[in-house]
CSV table of C-alpha atoms in Angstrom, one decimal:
chain,number,residue,atom,x,y,z
A,1,UNK,CA,-66.7,73.2,0.5
A,2,UNK,CA,-70.1,72.7,0.5
A,3,UNK,CA,-71.7,69.6,-0.3
A,4,UNK,CA,-75.4,69.3,-2.5
A,5,UNK,CA,-78.1,66.8,-2.4
A,6,UNK,CA,-79.2,65.1,-4.4
A,7,UNK,CA,-82.4,66.1,-6.7
A,8,UNK,CA,-83.0,63.2,-9.5
A,9,UNK,CA,-80.0,62.2,-10.9
A,10,UNK,CA,-76.7,62.5,-9.3
A,11,UNK,CA,-73.4,63.6,-10.1
A,12,UNK,CA,-70.0,61.7,-8.3
A,13,UNK,CA,-67.9,64.9,-8.4
A,14,UNK,CA,-63.9,63.4,-9.4
A,15,UNK,CA,-62.2,67.1,-8.7
A,16,UNK,CA,-60.3,68.8,-5.6
A,17,UNK,CA,-63.4,69.7,-3.8
A,18,UNK,CA,-66.6,67.2,-3.9
A,19,UNK,CA,-69.6,68.0,-4.8
A,20,UNK,CA,-73.5,66.0,-5.6
A,21,UNK,CA,-75.7,67.5,-8.8
A,22,UNK,CA,-78.3,66.5,-11.1
A,23,UNK,CA,-77.6,67.5,-14.7
A,24,UNK,CA,-77.5,70.7,-17.1
A,25,UNK,CA,-77.1,79.1,-23.6
A,26,UNK,CA,-76.5,78.8,-24.9
A,27,UNK,CA,-64.8,83.1,-36.8
A,28,UNK,CA,-64.4,83.1,-40.2
A,29,UNK,CA,-66.5,83.4,-43.2
A,30,UNK,CA,-68.1,80.7,-45.3
A,31,UNK,CA,-65.2,78.9,-46.9
A,32,UNK,CA,-64.3,74.2,-47.8
A,33,UNK,CA,-61.4,74.0,-45.4
A,34,UNK,CA,-58.3,72.1,-47.3
A,35,UNK,CA,-56.3,71.0,-44.4
A,36,UNK,CA,-58.8,72.6,-41.7
A,37,UNK,CA,-88.6,63.4,-26.9
A,38,UNK,CA,-86.4,60.1,-28.4
A,39,UNK,CA,-83.6,59.3,-26.9
A,40,UNK,CA,-80.7,59.9,-29.2
A,41,UNK,CA,-78.7,56.8,-30.2
A,42,UNK,CA,-81.4,53.8,-30.0
A,43,UNK,CA,-83.9,56.5,-32.4
A,44,UNK,CA,-81.2,57.2,-35.5
A,45,UNK,CA,-79.6,53.3,-34.5
A,46,UNK,CA,-83.1,52.2,-35.3
A,47,UNK,CA,-83.8,53.9,-38.8
A,48,UNK,CA,-81.9,52.6,-42.3
A,49,UNK,CA,-79.7,54.7,-42.8
A,50,UNK,CA,-79.0,55.5,-46.6
A,51,UNK,CA,-76.1,56.0,-47.6
A,52,UNK,CA,-73.4,59.6,-47.5
A,53,UNK,CA,-71.7,60.2,-50.4
A,54,UNK,CA,-67.9,58.9,-49.3
A,55,UNK,CA,-66.6,62.1,-48.5
A,56,UNK,CA,-67.8,63.8,-44.9
A,57,UNK,CA,-69.3,67.2,-44.9
A,58,UNK,CA,-69.4,69.0,-42.4
A,59,UNK,CA,-71.0,72.2,-42.0
A,60,UNK,CA,-70.9,74.5,-39.3
A,61,UNK,CA,-74.1,76.8,-37.5
A,62,UNK,CA,-71.6,79.2,-35.5
A,63,UNK,CA,-71.9,83.3,-34.0
A,64,UNK,CA,-70.4,85.7,-36.1
A,65,UNK,CA,-72.7,88.0,-36.2
A,66,UNK,CA,-75.7,88.7,-33.2
A,67,UNK,CA,-75.8,89.0,-29.5
A,68,UNK,CA,-73.0,85.6,-28.7
A,69,UNK,CA,-70.8,86.9,-31.7
A,70,UNK,CA,-68.3,87.1,-29.2
A,71,UNK,CA,-67.9,82.9,-28.8
A,72,UNK,CA,-67.4,82.5,-32.4
A,73,UNK,CA,-64.0,83.3,-32.7
A,74,UNK,CA,-63.1,80.3,-29.8
A,75,UNK,CA,-66.3,78.0,-32.0
A,76,UNK,CA,-65.0,78.4,-35.1
A,77,UNK,CA,-60.9,77.8,-34.7
A,78,UNK,CA,-62.1,74.6,-32.1
A,79,UNK,CA,-63.2,73.4,-35.4
A,80,UNK,CA,-61.2,74.2,-37.6
A,81,UNK,CA,-58.3,72.9,-35.4
A,82,UNK,CA,-60.1,69.6,-35.8
A,83,UNK,CA,-60.8,69.7,-39.5
A,84,UNK,CA,-56.7,70.3,-39.6
A,85,UNK,CA,-56.0,67.5,-37.5
A,86,UNK,CA,-58.4,65.4,-39.4
A,87,UNK,CA,-56.8,65.7,-42.6
A,88,UNK,CA,-53.5,65.2,-41.8
A,89,UNK,CA,-53.7,62.1,-39.6
A,90,UNK,CA,-55.5,60.8,-43.4
A,91,UNK,CA,-59.2,62.3,-43.3
A,92,UNK,CA,-61.7,60.6,-43.4
A,93,UNK,CA,-62.4,57.3,-44.9
A,94,UNK,CA,-59.9,58.0,-46.8
A,95,UNK,CA,-61.7,61.6,-47.7
A,96,UNK,CA,-60.0,65.1,-46.6
A,97,UNK,CA,-63.2,66.1,-44.2
A,98,UNK,CA,-64.9,69.0,-46.2
A,99,UNK,CA,-66.1,71.8,-43.9
A,100,UNK,CA,-68.8,74.7,-44.8
A,101,UNK,CA,-68.5,78.0,-42.5
A,102,UNK,CA,-71.7,80.1,-41.7
A,103,UNK,CA,-73.4,82.3,-39.5
A,104,UNK,CA,-76.6,81.7,-36.9
A,105,UNK,CA,-77.4,84.8,-36.3
A,106,UNK,CA,-79.3,85.2,-33.0
A,107,UNK,CA,-83.4,85.0,-32.5
A,108,UNK,CA,-83.7,89.2,-34.2
A,109,UNK,CA,-82.5,87.2,-37.1
A,110,UNK,CA,-83.7,84.3,-39.4
A,111,UNK,CA,-79.6,83.6,-40.5
A,112,UNK,CA,-80.0,80.9,-39.0
A,113,UNK,CA,-82.8,78.9,-41.5
A,114,UNK,CA,-80.6,80.5,-44.2
A,115,UNK,CA,-77.9,79.1,-43.2
A,116,UNK,CA,-79.1,75.7,-42.9
A,117,UNK,CA,-80.9,76.1,-46.3
A,118,UNK,CA,-77.3,75.9,-47.5
A,119,UNK,CA,-75.9,73.5,-46.2
A,120,UNK,CA,-78.2,71.5,-47.2
A,121,UNK,CA,-77.8,72.1,-50.4
A,122,UNK,CA,-74.1,71.1,-50.4
A,123,UNK,CA,-74.5,67.8,-48.5
A,124,UNK,CA,-74.1,68.4,-44.8
A,125,UNK,CA,-74.0,65.1,-43.4
A,126,UNK,CA,-73.5,67.3,-40.4
A,127,UNK,CA,-73.8,70.4,-38.6
A,128,UNK,CA,-72.2,71.9,-35.8
A,129,UNK,CA,-74.4,74.5,-34.2
A,130,UNK,CA,-75.7,76.6,-32.9
A,131,UNK,CA,-74.2,78.1,-29.8
A,132,UNK,CA,-77.7,79.9,-28.9
A,133,UNK,CA,-79.9,77.9,-26.7
A,134,UNK,CA,-83.2,79.9,-28.6
A,135,UNK,CA,-81.5,79.5,-32.1
A,136,UNK,CA,-81.1,75.7,-32.2
A,137,UNK,CA,-84.4,75.0,-31.2
A,138,UNK,CA,-85.5,77.4,-35.2
A,139,UNK,CA,-83.5,75.4,-36.6
A,140,UNK,CA,-83.5,71.8,-35.4
A,141,UNK,CA,-86.2,70.1,-37.3
A,142,UNK,CA,-85.1,71.4,-40.7
A,143,UNK,CA,-81.9,69.9,-39.7
A,144,UNK,CA,-82.8,66.9,-38.2
A,145,UNK,CA,-85.5,66.5,-40.6
A,146,UNK,CA,-82.5,66.3,-43.2
A,147,UNK,CA,-81.9,63.3,-41.6
A,148,UNK,CA,-78.0,65.4,-40.5
A,149,UNK,CA,-77.2,65.4,-37.7
A,150,UNK,CA,-77.3,68.9,-35.3
A,151,UNK,CA,-74.3,69.1,-32.7
A,152,UNK,CA,-74.2,71.6,-30.5
A,153,UNK,CA,-70.9,73.2,-28.2
A,154,UNK,CA,-72.9,75.3,-26.4
A,155,UNK,CA,-76.4,74.7,-25.8
A,156,UNK,CA,-77.3,74.0,-22.6
A,157,UNK,CA,-81.1,74.4,-22.7
A,158,UNK,CA,-82.8,71.7,-20.8
A,159,UNK,CA,-85.6,70.9,-23.1
A,160,UNK,CA,-83.3,69.3,-25.2
A,161,UNK,CA,-83.1,66.3,-23.3
A,162,UNK,CA,-86.0,65.3,-24.4
A,163,UNK,CA,-86.5,67.3,-27.7
A,164,UNK,CA,-88.7,65.9,-30.5
A,165,UNK,CA,-84.7,64.6,-32.5
A,166,UNK,CA,-84.9,61.9,-34.7
A,167,UNK,CA,-82.3,60.7,-32.8
A,168,UNK,CA,-79.9,63.8,-34.0
A,169,UNK,CA,-79.2,66.0,-32.0
A,170,UNK,CA,-76.0,65.8,-29.2
A,171,UNK,CA,-74.1,68.1,-27.7
A,172,UNK,CA,-71.0,68.6,-25.8
A,173,UNK,CA,-72.2,71.7,-22.8
A,174,UNK,CA,-73.7,69.6,-21.1
A,175,UNK,CA,-78.0,70.8,-19.2
A,176,UNK,CA,-78.8,74.6,-17.3
A,177,UNK,CA,-79.0,72.5,-14.2
A,178,UNK,CA,-75.9,71.8,-14.3
A,179,UNK,CA,-74.0,75.3,-14.1
A,180,UNK,CA,-76.8,77.2,-11.9
A,181,UNK,CA,-76.7,74.3,-9.5
A,182,UNK,CA,-72.1,74.7,-9.6
A,183,UNK,CA,-73.1,78.7,-9.8
A,184,UNK,CA,-75.5,78.7,-6.7
A,185,UNK,CA,-73.7,76.1,-4.8
A,186,UNK,CA,-71.0,79.4,-5.3
A,187,UNK,CA,-73.1,81.9,-4.6
A,188,UNK,CA,-74.3,80.4,-1.2
A,189,UNK,CA,-70.9,79.6,-0.4
A,190,UNK,CA,-69.3,83.0,-0.6
A,191,UNK,CA,-72.3,84.1,2.5
A,192,UNK,CA,-75.1,85.4,0.6
A,193,UNK,CA,-78.2,85.3,2.2
A,194,UNK,CA,-80.2,87.7,0.3
A,195,UNK,CA,-79.4,87.4,-3.9
A,196,UNK,CA,-81.3,89.3,-6.8
A,197,UNK,CA,-81.3,88.5,-10.3
A,198,UNK,CA,-81.3,89.1,-13.8
A,199,UNK,CA,-81.8,87.3,-16.6
A,200,UNK,CA,-83.0,87.2,-19.7
A,201,UNK,CA,-86.0,86.0,-21.1
A,202,UNK,CA,-85.8,82.7,-22.9
A,203,UNK,CA,-85.5,79.3,-22.1
A,204,UNK,CA,-81.8,79.4,-21.2
A,205,UNK,CA,-82.0,82.3,-19.2
A,206,UNK,CA,-85.5,81.2,-17.2
A,207,UNK,CA,-83.4,77.4,-16.6
A,208,UNK,CA,-80.6,79.1,-14.8
A,209,UNK,CA,-81.8,81.4,-13.2
A,210,UNK,CA,-84.6,78.6,-11.6
A,211,UNK,CA,-81.4,76.2,-11.1
A,212,UNK,CA,-80.2,78.9,-9.5
A,213,UNK,CA,-83.0,79.6,-7.0
A,214,UNK,CA,-83.7,75.9,-6.6
A,215,UNK,CA,-80.1,75.4,-5.0
A,216,UNK,CA,-79.5,78.8,-3.3
A,217,UNK,CA,-82.6,78.5,-1.8
A,218,UNK,CA,-81.8,74.7,-0.5
A,219,UNK,CA,-78.9,76.0,1.8
A,220,UNK,CA,-80.7,78.3,3.0
A,221,UNK,CA,-80.4,81.8,1.6
A,222,UNK,CA,-83.3,84.0,-0.6
A,223,UNK,CA,-83.4,85.4,-3.6
A,224,UNK,CA,-85.3,88.1,-2.6
A,225,UNK,CA,-86.0,89.5,-6.5
A,226,UNK,CA,-85.8,88.4,-9.9
A,227,UNK,CA,-86.4,90.1,-13.2
A,228,UNK,CA,-86.4,88.3,-16.0
A,229,UNK,CA,-85.6,91.2,-18.7
A,230,UNK,CA,-86.1,91.5,-22.7
A,231,UNK,CA,-82.6,91.2,-23.6
A,232,UNK,CA,-83.7,93.7,-27.3
A,233,UNK,CA,-84.8,96.4,-24.9
A,234,UNK,CA,-83.1,98.9,-25.8
A,235,UNK,CA,-82.7,100.7,-21.7
A,236,UNK,CA,-82.5,98.6,-18.1
A,237,UNK,CA,-83.3,100.6,-15.8
A,238,UNK,CA,-86.6,99.4,-15.0
A,239,UNK,CA,-85.5,96.1,-14.5
A,240,UNK,CA,-82.6,97.6,-12.3
A,241,UNK,CA,-83.8,99.9,-9.6
A,242,UNK,CA,-86.3,96.6,-8.8
A,243,UNK,CA,-83.0,94.5,-8.1
A,244,UNK,CA,-81.7,98.1,-6.0
A,245,UNK,CA,-84.6,98.5,-4.2
A,246,UNK,CA,-84.8,95.1,-2.6
A,247,UNK,CA,-80.7,95.7,-1.8
A,248,UNK,CA,-79.2,91.5,-1.8
A,249,UNK,CA,-76.1,90.5,-0.9
A,250,UNK,CA,-76.0,88.9,-4.6
A,251,UNK,CA,-76.1,90.1,-7.8
A,252,UNK,CA,-76.4,87.6,-10.6
A,253,UNK,CA,-76.6,88.2,-14.1
A,254,UNK,CA,-77.4,85.7,-16.5
A,255,UNK,CA,-78.1,86.9,-20.2
A,256,UNK,CA,-75.6,87.2,-24.1
A,257,UNK,CA,-74.1,90.1,-25.1
A,258,UNK,CA,-76.7,92.3,-23.9
A,259,UNK,CA,-74.9,92.2,-20.6
A,260,UNK,CA,-72.9,95.0,-20.6
A,261,UNK,CA,-75.5,97.3,-21.0
A,262,UNK,CA,-77.2,96.5,-17.7
A,263,UNK,CA,-74.2,96.2,-16.0
A,264,UNK,CA,-72.9,99.9,-17.4
A,265,UNK,CA,-76.9,100.1,-15.4
A,266,UNK,CA,-76.2,98.4,-12.2
A,267,UNK,CA,-73.4,101.0,-12.1
A,268,UNK,CA,-75.5,103.7,-12.3
A,269,UNK,CA,-78.1,103.0,-10.0
A,270,UNK,CA,-75.4,102.6,-7.7
A,271,UNK,CA,-74.8,98.7,-7.7
A,272,UNK,CA,-71.7,97.7,-7.9
A,273,UNK,CA,-69.1,95.2,-8.2
A,274,UNK,CA,-66.9,96.1,-4.9
A,275,UNK,CA,-70.4,96.4,-2.4
A,276,UNK,CA,-72.5,93.7,-4.0
A,277,UNK,CA,-71.5,90.5,-5.8
A,278,UNK,CA,-71.6,89.7,-8.7
A,279,UNK,CA,-72.5,86.8,-10.4
A,280,UNK,CA,-72.5,85.8,-14.2
A,281,UNK,CA,-72.5,82.4,-17.4
A,282,UNK,CA,-71.3,81.2,-20.0
A,283,UNK,CA,-73.5,83.0,-21.8
A,284,UNK,CA,-71.7,87.0,-20.4
A,285,UNK,CA,-68.8,86.1,-19.7
A,286,UNK,CA,-66.5,88.2,-21.9
A,287,UNK,CA,-62.7,89.3,-22.0
A,288,UNK,CA,-63.7,91.4,-25.4
A,289,UNK,CA,-67.1,93.2,-23.9
A,290,UNK,CA,-66.3,94.6,-21.4
A,291,UNK,CA,-63.3,96.1,-22.6
A,292,UNK,CA,-64.1,99.9,-22.4
A,293,UNK,CA,-65.3,100.2,-19.5
A,294,UNK,CA,-63.6,101.6,-16.2
A,295,UNK,CA,-60.9,99.4,-14.5
A,296,UNK,CA,-62.3,97.5,-12.3
A,297,UNK,CA,-65.2,97.5,-13.7
A,298,UNK,CA,-65.7,93.8,-13.3
A,299,UNK,CA,-63.1,93.0,-10.5
A,300,UNK,CA,-63.8,90.1,-8.1
A,301,UNK,CA,-66.9,89.3,-10.1
A,302,UNK,CA,-67.1,85.3,-10.6
A,303,UNK,CA,-68.8,83.2,-13.2
A,304,UNK,CA,-69.1,79.8,-14.0
A,305,UNK,CA,-68.5,77.9,-18.0
A,306,UNK,CA,-68.5,74.2,-18.8
A,307,UNK,CA,-65.4,73.1,-19.9
A,308,UNK,CA,-62.9,71.1,-18.2
A,309,UNK,CA,-59.7,73.5,-18.5
A,310,UNK,CA,-57.6,73.2,-21.6
A,311,UNK,CA,-54.0,72.5,-21.9
A,312,UNK,CA,-52.1,75.1,-22.7
A,313,UNK,CA,-50.3,73.7,-25.7
A,314,UNK,CA,-53.9,73.2,-26.8
A,315,UNK,CA,-54.2,77.0,-26.7
A,316,UNK,CA,-51.5,77.8,-28.5
A,317,UNK,CA,-52.7,75.2,-31.3
A,318,UNK,CA,-56.1,77.3,-31.3
A,319,UNK,CA,-53.8,80.4,-31.2
A,320,UNK,CA,-51.9,79.2,-34.5
A,321,UNK,CA,-55.4,78.5,-36.4
A,322,UNK,CA,-56.8,82.6,-35.4
A,323,UNK,CA,-53.9,85.2,-33.7
A,324,UNK,CA,-56.2,87.0,-32.7
A,325,UNK,CA,-58.6,84.7,-30.6
A,326,UNK,CA,-58.8,86.4,-26.9
A,327,UNK,CA,-61.7,83.9,-25.0
A,328,UNK,CA,-61.4,80.4,-25.5
A,329,UNK,CA,-65.1,79.4,-24.0
A,330,UNK,CA,-66.8,76.1,-25.9
A,331,UNK,CA,-63.3,76.1,-28.3
A,332,UNK,CA,-63.0,72.5,-26.7
A,333,UNK,CA,-66.5,71.8,-27.4
A,334,UNK,CA,-66.7,72.9,-31.2
A,335,UNK,CA,-63.0,71.0,-31.1
A,336,UNK,CA,-64.2,67.6,-29.4
A,337,UNK,CA,-68.2,67.9,-31.6
A,338,UNK,CA,-65.3,67.5,-34.9
A,339,UNK,CA,-63.9,64.9,-34.0
A,340,UNK,CA,-66.5,62.8,-32.4
A,341,UNK,CA,-68.0,63.3,-35.9
A,342,UNK,CA,-64.7,62.2,-36.9
A,343,UNK,CA,-64.4,58.8,-35.8
A,344,UNK,CA,-68.4,57.6,-35.5
A,345,UNK,CA,-68.9,58.0,-39.2
A,346,UNK,CA,-65.1,56.1,-39.5
A,347,UNK,CA,-66.9,53.3,-37.5
A,348,UNK,CA,-70.2,53.5,-39.0
A,349,UNK,CA,-67.7,53.4,-42.7
A,350,UNK,CA,-69.6,55.7,-43.6
A,351,UNK,CA,-71.1,59.4,-44.1
A,352,UNK,CA,-73.9,60.0,-43.5
A,353,UNK,CA,-76.1,61.5,-41.2
A,354,UNK,CA,-77.5,59.2,-39.9
A,355,UNK,CA,-75.0,56.8,-39.6
A,356,UNK,CA,-73.2,58.8,-37.3
A,357,UNK,CA,-75.8,59.2,-35.3
A,358,UNK,CA,-75.9,55.7,-34.3
A,359,UNK,CA,-71.9,55.5,-33.8
A,360,UNK,CA,-71.5,58.7,-31.4
A,361,UNK,CA,-72.7,57.1,-28.0
A,362,UNK,CA,-70.4,53.6,-29.3
A,363,UNK,CA,-67.6,55.7,-30.1
A,364,UNK,CA,-67.6,58.2,-26.7
A,365,UNK,CA,-67.5,55.1,-24.3
A,366,UNK,CA,-67.2,51.6,-23.4
A,367,UNK,CA,-63.9,51.3,-25.7
A,368,UNK,CA,-59.9,51.9,-25.6
A,369,UNK,CA,-59.4,55.3,-23.7
A,370,UNK,CA,-57.8,57.3,-27.1
A,371,UNK,CA,-58.3,61.4,-26.5
A,372,UNK,CA,-57.5,62.5,-30.7
A,373,UNK,CA,-58.4,61.9,-33.9
A,374,UNK,CA,-55.3,60.2,-35.0
A,375,UNK,CA,-54.8,58.1,-32.3
A,376,UNK,CA,-58.5,56.6,-32.1
A,377,UNK,CA,-58.3,55.7,-36.3
A,378,UNK,CA,-56.1,53.9,-35.8
A,379,UNK,CA,-58.3,52.1,-32.7
A,380,UNK,CA,-61.6,51.8,-35.0
A,381,UNK,CA,-59.0,50.1,-38.2
A,382,UNK,CA,-57.3,48.1,-36.1
A,383,UNK,CA,-60.6,46.5,-34.9
A,384,UNK,CA,-60.9,47.6,-31.8
A,385,UNK,CA,-64.1,49.7,-30.0
A,386,UNK,CA,-63.1,53.0,-28.5
A,387,UNK,CA,-64.0,55.5,-25.8
A,388,UNK,CA,-63.0,58.9,-27.4
A,389,UNK,CA,-62.2,61.2,-23.7
A,390,UNK,CA,-61.8,64.6,-25.2
A,391,UNK,CA,-59.9,67.8,-23.9
A,392,UNK,CA,-63.8,69.4,-22.6
A,393,UNK,CA,-64.0,66.4,-20.8
A,394,UNK,CA,-64.6,61.7,-21.0
A,395,UNK,CA,-67.8,63.3,-22.8
A,396,UNK,CA,-70.0,60.0,-22.9
A,397,UNK,CA,-72.7,60.4,-24.3
A,398,UNK,CA,-76.6,58.6,-22.9
A,399,UNK,CA,-79.4,58.3,-25.1
A,400,UNK,CA,-80.6,61.5,-25.1
A,401,UNK,CA,-77.4,63.0,-27.1
A,402,UNK,CA,-76.3,65.1,-23.9
A,403,UNK,CA,-73.0,64.3,-21.6
A,404,UNK,CA,-73.1,62.1,-18.9
A,405,UNK,CA,-69.8,63.0,-17.7
A,406,UNK,CA,-69.3,66.5,-17.6
A,407,UNK,CA,-67.2,70.4,-16.0
A,408,UNK,CA,-68.3,73.3,-14.8
A,409,UNK,CA,-65.1,76.4,-14.5
A,410,UNK,CA,-65.4,79.1,-12.0
A,411,UNK,CA,-63.7,81.9,-13.6
A,412,UNK,CA,-63.0,85.9,-10.9
A,413,UNK,CA,-62.5,88.8,-13.2
A,414,UNK,CA,-59.4,90.8,-12.5
A,415,UNK,CA,-58.3,95.2,-12.2
A,416,UNK,CA,-58.5,94.9,-16.0
A,417,UNK,CA,-62.2,93.5,-16.3
A,418,UNK,CA,-61.1,90.2,-18.2
A,419,UNK,CA,-61.2,86.4,-16.3
A,420,UNK,CA,-57.7,84.2,-16.7
A,421,UNK,CA,-57.9,81.7,-18.6
A,422,UNK,CA,-57.4,78.7,-16.1
A,423,UNK,CA,-60.4,78.7,-13.2
A,424,UNK,CA,-60.3,78.7,-9.6
A,425,UNK,CA,-61.8,75.6,-8.9
A,426,UNK,CA,-63.5,72.8,-11.1
A,427,UNK,CA,-65.9,70.0,-10.5
A,428,UNK,CA,-66.7,67.0,-12.3
A,429,UNK,CA,-68.5,64.5,-12.5
A,430,UNK,CA,-70.5,61.6,-13.9
A,431,UNK,CA,-74.6,62.2,-14.3
A,432,UNK,CA,-76.1,58.6,-13.3
A,433,UNK,CA,-80.0,57.6,-13.1
């Protein structure tokens, strides 16, 4: 595997292949489950914390509708599995967690803002979501302004590293630069010296496209055409025609659900995956979005998804929560988010948003390692410092609420237009500096 030269921060890789990288957009209905740029840590810990009411209320603002709706089921399942296990272990501060699920929609609606209003009215202490970086940008002021922790399992936009959040924003997904560097390296390693990029026009799409370009060109490839398109467009023929005119060996697709329309247009114009190598990202990697296409349309297509390899036992547990699950993207990150919030409340001995935020970095690193809420909370009650290592990876928050350690999986589609549950390879590393 090729080594990418460090640029700023450095990733020391622990995987089958070694890699040096710099730090990396983007269910159920409303229920109360019975079972179920300011540095983050310093700002939260310096502010006086108002005491909570003694019951941890966890809200979610995740996609039930909109362009990322396919990501909703695994994210909701991840949260519900964590809540089920937490409550089985005795809950938080001696009481069961109260969880309220709401829809995030997408940026074409005001659903997310309405959902946040609902959760604030229900005294949410922490909110998991949104999945889309752009949606999270639209609601972060409302959430953090209310003293509530916002914890996204899927935001990858680099903007959140320095965004004004009063120390209340965290994420288990790595910033886009990481995924972009891994994908750029994979594209170059596959022998592609000319590349075309079709990217949705927002912070997620532009950020990933920039990083893929920088990495691939540093490896000697050339981006011969880049088109930043309107994801709400009814037709992508003109966008695809610009790529066709340059006839690149590789075509990178960066987007969300509209990616199915882009793929259909590529096929229509003869830029099929058997003639050009296609590459995708977490926002459009799906086992449902392309199900109706002719067999083999996506055969051989590679894509990247943040997250460590999820054990089969974890997937089986998710299936018990939602038997219809077909995609598992960001399920582990959602599960870890719920566990970390609960552990932070236990460590703080308080369920208020600011108290939780003040302890999130602490429970994620520099303590006795533990891998489940039950194991970790027993250590806390024994007076031990803990280091929660989750399903998605070690997490380890830095002062910006970003994970210092992250993993990117590289997947490949088969003849059935689906990618397997296990990646071709996983690249894991710690971000330093």
